[in-house]
Short mmCIF file of C-alpha atoms in Angstrom, two decimals:
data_model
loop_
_atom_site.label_atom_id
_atom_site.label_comp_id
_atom_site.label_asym_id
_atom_site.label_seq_id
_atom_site.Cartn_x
_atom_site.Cartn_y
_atom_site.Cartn_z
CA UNK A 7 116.77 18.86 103.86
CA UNK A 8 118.36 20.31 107.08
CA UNK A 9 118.73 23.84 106.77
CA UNK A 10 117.13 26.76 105.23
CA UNK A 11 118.33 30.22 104.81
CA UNK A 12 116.37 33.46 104.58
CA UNK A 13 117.30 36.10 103.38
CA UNK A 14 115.48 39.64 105.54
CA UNK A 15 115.29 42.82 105.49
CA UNK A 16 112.80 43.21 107.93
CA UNK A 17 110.20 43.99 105.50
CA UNK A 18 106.84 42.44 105.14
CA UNK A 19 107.83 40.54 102.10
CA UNK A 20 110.87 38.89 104.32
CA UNK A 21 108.44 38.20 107.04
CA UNK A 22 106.31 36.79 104.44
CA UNK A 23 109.11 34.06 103.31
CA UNK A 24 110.23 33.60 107.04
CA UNK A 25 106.33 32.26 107.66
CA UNK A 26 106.78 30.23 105.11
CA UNK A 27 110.52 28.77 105.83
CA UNK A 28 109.66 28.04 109.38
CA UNK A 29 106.41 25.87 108.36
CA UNK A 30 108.48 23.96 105.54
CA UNK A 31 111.13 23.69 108.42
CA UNK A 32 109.54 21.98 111.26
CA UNK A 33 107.15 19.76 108.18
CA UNK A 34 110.90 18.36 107.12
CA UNK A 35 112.83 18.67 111.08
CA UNK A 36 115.05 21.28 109.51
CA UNK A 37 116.70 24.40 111.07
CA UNK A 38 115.86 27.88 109.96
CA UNK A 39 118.80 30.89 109.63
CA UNK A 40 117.53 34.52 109.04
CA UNK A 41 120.35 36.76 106.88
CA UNK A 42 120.84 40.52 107.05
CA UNK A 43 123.46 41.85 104.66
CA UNK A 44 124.43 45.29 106.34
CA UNK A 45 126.94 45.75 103.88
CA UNK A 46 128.55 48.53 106.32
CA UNK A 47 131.82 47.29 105.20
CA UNK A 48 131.93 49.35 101.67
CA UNK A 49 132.24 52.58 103.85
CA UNK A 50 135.83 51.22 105.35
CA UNK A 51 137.17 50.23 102.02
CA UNK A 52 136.35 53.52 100.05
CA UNK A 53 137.95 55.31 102.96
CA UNK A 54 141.38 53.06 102.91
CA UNK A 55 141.24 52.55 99.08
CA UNK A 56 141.51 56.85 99.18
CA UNK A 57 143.25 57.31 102.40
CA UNK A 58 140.12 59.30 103.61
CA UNK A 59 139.86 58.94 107.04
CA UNK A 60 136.85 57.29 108.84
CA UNK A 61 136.15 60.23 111.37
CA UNK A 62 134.66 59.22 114.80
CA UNK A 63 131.28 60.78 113.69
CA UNK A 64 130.96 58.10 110.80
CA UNK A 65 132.08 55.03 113.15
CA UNK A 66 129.27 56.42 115.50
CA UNK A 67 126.84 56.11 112.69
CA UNK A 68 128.41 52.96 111.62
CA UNK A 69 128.39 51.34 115.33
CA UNK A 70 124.46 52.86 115.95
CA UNK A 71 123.56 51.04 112.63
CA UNK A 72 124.68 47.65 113.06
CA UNK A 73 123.45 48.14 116.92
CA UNK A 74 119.49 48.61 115.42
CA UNK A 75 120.16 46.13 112.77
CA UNK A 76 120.97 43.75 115.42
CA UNK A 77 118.00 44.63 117.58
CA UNK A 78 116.14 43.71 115.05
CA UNK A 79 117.54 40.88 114.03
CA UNK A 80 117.06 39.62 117.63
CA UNK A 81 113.44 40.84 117.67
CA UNK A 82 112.47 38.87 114.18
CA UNK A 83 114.05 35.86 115.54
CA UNK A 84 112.17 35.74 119.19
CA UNK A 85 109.03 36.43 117.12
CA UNK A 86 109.08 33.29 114.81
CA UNK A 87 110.70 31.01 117.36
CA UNK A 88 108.36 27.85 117.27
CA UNK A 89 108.63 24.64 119.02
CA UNK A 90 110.39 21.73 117.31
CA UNK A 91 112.31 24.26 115.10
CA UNK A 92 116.03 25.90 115.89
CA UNK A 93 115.82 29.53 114.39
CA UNK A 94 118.91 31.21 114.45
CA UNK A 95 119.85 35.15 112.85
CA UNK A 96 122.98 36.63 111.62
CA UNK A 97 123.92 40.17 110.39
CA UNK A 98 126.81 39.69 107.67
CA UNK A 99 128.83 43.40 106.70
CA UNK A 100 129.01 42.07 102.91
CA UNK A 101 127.06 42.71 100.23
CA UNK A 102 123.90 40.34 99.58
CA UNK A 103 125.11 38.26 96.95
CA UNK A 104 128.49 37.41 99.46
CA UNK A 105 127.16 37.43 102.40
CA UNK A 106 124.75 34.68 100.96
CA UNK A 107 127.10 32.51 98.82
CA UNK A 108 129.23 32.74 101.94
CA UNK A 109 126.22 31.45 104.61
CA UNK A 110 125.09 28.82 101.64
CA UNK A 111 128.98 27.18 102.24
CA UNK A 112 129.31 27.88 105.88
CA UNK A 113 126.06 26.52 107.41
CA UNK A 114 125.83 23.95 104.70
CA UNK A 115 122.19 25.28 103.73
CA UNK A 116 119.79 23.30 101.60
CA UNK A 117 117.55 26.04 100.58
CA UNK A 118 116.99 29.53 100.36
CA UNK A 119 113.80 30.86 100.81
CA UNK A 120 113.46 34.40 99.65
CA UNK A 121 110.70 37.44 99.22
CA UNK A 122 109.87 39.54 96.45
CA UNK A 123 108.26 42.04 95.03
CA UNK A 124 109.54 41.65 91.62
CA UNK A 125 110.41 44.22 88.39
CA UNK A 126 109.55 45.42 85.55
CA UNK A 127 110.41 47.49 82.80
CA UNK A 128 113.25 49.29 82.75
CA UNK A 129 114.36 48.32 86.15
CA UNK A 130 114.43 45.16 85.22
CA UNK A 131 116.58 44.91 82.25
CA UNK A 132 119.15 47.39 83.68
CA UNK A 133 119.36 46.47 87.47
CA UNK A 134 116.87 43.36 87.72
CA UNK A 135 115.78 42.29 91.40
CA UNK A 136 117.69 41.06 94.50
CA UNK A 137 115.51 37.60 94.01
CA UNK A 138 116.53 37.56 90.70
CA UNK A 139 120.08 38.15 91.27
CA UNK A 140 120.45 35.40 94.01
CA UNK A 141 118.74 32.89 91.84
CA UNK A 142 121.50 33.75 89.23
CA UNK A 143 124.02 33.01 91.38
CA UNK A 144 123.44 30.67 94.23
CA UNK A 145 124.34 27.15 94.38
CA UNK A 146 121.40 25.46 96.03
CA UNK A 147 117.60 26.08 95.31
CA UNK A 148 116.16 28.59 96.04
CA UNK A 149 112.14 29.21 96.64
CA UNK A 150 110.78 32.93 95.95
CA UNK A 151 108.02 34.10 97.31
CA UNK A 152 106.03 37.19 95.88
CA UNK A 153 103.05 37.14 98.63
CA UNK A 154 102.16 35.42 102.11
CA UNK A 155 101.40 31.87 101.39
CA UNK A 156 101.34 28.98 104.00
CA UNK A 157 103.25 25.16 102.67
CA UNK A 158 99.61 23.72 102.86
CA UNK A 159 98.87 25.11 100.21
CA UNK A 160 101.23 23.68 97.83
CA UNK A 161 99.14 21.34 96.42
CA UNK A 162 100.25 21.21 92.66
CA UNK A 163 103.49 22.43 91.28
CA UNK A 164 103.89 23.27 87.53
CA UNK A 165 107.46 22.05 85.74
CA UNK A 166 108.38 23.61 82.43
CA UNK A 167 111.15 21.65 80.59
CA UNK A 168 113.08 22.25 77.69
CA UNK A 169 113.85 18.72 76.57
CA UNK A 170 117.16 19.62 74.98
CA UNK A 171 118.47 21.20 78.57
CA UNK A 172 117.01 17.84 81.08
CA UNK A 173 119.63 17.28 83.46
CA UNK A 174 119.41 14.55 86.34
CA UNK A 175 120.80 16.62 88.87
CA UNK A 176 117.40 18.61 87.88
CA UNK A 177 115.10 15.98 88.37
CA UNK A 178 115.87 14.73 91.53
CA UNK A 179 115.56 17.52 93.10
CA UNK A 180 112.39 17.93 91.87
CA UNK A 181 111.43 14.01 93.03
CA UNK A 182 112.61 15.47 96.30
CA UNK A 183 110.67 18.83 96.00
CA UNK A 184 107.45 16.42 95.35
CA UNK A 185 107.91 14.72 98.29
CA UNK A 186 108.89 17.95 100.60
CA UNK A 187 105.48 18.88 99.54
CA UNK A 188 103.48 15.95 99.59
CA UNK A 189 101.78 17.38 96.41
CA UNK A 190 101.08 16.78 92.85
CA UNK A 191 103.72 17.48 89.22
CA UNK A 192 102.45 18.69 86.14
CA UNK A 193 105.31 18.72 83.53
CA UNK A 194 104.51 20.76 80.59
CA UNK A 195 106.35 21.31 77.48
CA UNK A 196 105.77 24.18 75.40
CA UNK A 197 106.09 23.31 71.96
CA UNK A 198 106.86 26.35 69.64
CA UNK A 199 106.77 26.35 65.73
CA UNK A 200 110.37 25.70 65.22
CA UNK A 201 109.78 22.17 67.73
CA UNK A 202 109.29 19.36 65.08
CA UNK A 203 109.41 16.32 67.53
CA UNK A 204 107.01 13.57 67.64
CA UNK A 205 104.54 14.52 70.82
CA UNK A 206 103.89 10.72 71.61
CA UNK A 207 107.38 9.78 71.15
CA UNK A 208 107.91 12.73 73.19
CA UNK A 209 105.78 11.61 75.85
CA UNK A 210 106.62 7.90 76.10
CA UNK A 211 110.25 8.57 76.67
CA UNK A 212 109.62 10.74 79.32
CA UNK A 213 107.36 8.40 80.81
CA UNK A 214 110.43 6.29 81.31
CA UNK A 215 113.01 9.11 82.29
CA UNK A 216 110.82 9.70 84.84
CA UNK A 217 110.07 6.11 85.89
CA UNK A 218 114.07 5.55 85.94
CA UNK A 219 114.17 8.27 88.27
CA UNK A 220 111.66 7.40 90.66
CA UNK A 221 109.48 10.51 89.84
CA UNK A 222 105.53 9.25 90.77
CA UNK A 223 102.17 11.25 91.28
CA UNK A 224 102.72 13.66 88.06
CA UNK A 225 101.07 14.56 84.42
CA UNK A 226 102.13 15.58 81.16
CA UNK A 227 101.22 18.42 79.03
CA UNK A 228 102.11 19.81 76.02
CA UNK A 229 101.19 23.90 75.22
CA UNK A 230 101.11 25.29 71.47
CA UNK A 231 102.84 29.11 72.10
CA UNK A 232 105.05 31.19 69.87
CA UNK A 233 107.17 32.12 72.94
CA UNK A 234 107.95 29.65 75.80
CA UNK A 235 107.36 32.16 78.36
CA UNK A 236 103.84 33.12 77.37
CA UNK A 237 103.21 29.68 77.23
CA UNK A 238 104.72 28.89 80.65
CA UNK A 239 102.60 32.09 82.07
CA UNK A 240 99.57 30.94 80.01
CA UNK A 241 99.99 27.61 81.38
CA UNK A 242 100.04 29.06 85.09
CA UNK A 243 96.76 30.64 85.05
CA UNK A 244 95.14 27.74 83.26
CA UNK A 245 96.36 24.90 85.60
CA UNK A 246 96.15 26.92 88.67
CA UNK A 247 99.38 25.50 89.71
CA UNK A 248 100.41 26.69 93.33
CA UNK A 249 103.93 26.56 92.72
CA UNK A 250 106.34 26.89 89.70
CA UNK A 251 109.27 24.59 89.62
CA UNK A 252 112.51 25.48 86.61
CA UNK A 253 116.11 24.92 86.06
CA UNK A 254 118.52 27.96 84.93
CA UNK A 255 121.56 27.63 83.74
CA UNK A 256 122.84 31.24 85.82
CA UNK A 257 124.00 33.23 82.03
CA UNK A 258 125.85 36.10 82.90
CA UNK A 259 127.43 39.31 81.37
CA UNK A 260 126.53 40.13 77.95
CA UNK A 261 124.60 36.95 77.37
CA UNK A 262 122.45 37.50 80.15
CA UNK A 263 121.00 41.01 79.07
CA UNK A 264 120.66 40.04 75.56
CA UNK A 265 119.07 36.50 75.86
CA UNK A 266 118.14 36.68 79.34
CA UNK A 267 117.21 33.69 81.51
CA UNK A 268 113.42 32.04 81.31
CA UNK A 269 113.53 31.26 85.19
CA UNK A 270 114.68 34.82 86.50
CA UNK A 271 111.95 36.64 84.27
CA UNK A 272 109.38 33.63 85.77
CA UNK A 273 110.86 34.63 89.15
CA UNK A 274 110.01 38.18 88.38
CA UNK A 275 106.39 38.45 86.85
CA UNK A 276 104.83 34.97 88.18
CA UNK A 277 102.64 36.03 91.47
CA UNK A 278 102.87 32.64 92.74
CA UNK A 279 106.34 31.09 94.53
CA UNK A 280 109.17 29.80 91.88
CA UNK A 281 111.57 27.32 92.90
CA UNK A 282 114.49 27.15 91.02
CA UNK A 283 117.57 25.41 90.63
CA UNK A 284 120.89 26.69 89.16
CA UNK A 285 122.52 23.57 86.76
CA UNK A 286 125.97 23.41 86.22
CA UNK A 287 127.15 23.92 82.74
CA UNK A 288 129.23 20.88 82.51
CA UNK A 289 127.08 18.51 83.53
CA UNK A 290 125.77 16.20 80.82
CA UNK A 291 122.34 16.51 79.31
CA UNK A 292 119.54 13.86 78.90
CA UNK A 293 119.44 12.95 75.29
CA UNK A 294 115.66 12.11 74.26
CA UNK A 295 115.86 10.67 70.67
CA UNK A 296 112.87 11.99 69.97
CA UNK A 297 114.50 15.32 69.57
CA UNK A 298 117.47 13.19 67.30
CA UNK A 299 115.44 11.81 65.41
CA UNK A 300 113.21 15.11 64.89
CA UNK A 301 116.71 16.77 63.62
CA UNK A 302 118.38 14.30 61.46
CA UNK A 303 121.56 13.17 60.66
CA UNK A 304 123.51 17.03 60.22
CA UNK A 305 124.88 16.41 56.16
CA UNK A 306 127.82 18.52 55.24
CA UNK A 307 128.64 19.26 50.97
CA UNK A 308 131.66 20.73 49.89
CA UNK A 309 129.71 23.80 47.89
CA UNK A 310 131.53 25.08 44.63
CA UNK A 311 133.15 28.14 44.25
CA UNK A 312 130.88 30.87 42.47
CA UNK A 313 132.70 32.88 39.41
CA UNK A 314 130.98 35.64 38.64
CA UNK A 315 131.71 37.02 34.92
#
């Protein structure tokens, strides 16, 4: 890992990540880029899109805007400048979502480290939060954090998996996660009444996933729940994990709002930092045969027509 980007808004939650970035930064000799998404650039397109005018009144405001964002910008980044660690700020005029996907492919970035506060309710199923919405999105992982919390304290991180969605792309970055951290795995599965697979078979196969992928210093547990997320939330408190560690596979549109994603809600109602990462759909998944053997072989019958008299 060689460079992390952060998100700010010059709030105390974006301070809060920044601590946090620059630690993880000079623990792994990486550079550190803070990201302001002024998104002044909406006023200039409304006005050309309608042939308004942009009066000299609005380009003041405009101009004295980005001046104070970049003031503080400059501030935030002479505060948290630390030895051993090159910090670096930028003010983008996009929106957050571009201005981010465009940093992520420009600066080649690693990871992005992000605050939150989080959602609820009705907020959250119509608008959902900017955390949320990056995770979605973004092509690397991506580490929120909903309160100040220093890397030392990272000492175990909890990994839900859904057996019939383990991709390797998945677990090696979470071999390299373990090892970022110096800390402790605990895998869990949460087995609901519909899940019919063998638990030792279960286990013993992904003993030697795991082994094939170099994955060491870890446990495995398996959690009785009707719903995966209570039992990934139930599983939380109990271990007092420091850290929550899932895959999501980004659904968007219609799918999203009506299925929604088990990582973004985690992201959202989970007080301690998630790191996620976004698979790709067309990467192949890790058969277990455990799970193949749980199903069956699928038979097919050619079923009669019904007369009714």
């Amino acid at each position: 890992m060689k460079n992390i980007l952060v998100p700010v808004d010059f709030s105390k939650v974006s301070e809060a990540a920044a601590r946090f970035a620059i630690k993880l930064a000079k623990e792994n000799n990486a550079s550190v880029k803070f990201l302001n998404s002024a998104e002044i650039s909406s006023v200039y397109h409304y006005s050309a899109d309608y042939h308004f005018p942009v009066d000299s009144n609005a380009k003041l405001m405009i101009k004295e805007v980005m001046e104070s964002i970049e003031h503080q910008m400059d501030r935030m980044v002479k505060e948290f400048d630390v030895e051993d660690v090159k910090v670096t700020g930028k003010v983008s005029p996009l929106g957050l979502l571009d201005s981010i996907k465009d940093e992520i492919n420009e600066s080649d970035i690693d990871l992005c480290v992000v605050g939150t506060t989080g959602s609820t309710g009705l907020e959250e199923f119509f608008i959902g939060s900017n955390t949320e919405r990056i995770v979605r999105h973004v092509s690397c992982p991506v580490i929120s954090i909903p309160q100040s919390i220093s890397t030392d304290q990272i000492k175990k991180i909890l990994v839900p998996l859904d057996l019939r969605e383990i991709r390797s792309s998945f677990l090696k970055e979470v071999r390299i996660l373990r090892k970022m951290f110096d800390c402790k795995l605990e895998f869990v599965w949460v087995k609901t009444p519909h899940n019919i697979e063998n638990e030792d078979a279960v286990a013993d196969e992904l003993k030697g996933i795991f082994e094939r992928f170099e994955i060491d210093n870890y446990s495995f547990f398996i959690v009785r729940s009707v719903f995966p997320s209570d039992g990934i939330f139930m599983e939380v408190e109990n271990s007092k994990a420091d850290m929550v560690a899932m895959a999501t596979h980004a659904r968007r549109g219609i799918a999203h709002w009506l299925s929604g994603s088990l990582t973004e809600d985690t992201v959202n109602h989970v007080h301690i930092p998630v790191w996620s990462f976004r698979i790709n759909r067309p990467e192949k998944v890790i058969q277990l045969k455990a799970i193949s053997k749980a199903g069956g072989t699928p038979e097919y019958r050619k079923i009669k027509p019904m007369t009714i008299l």
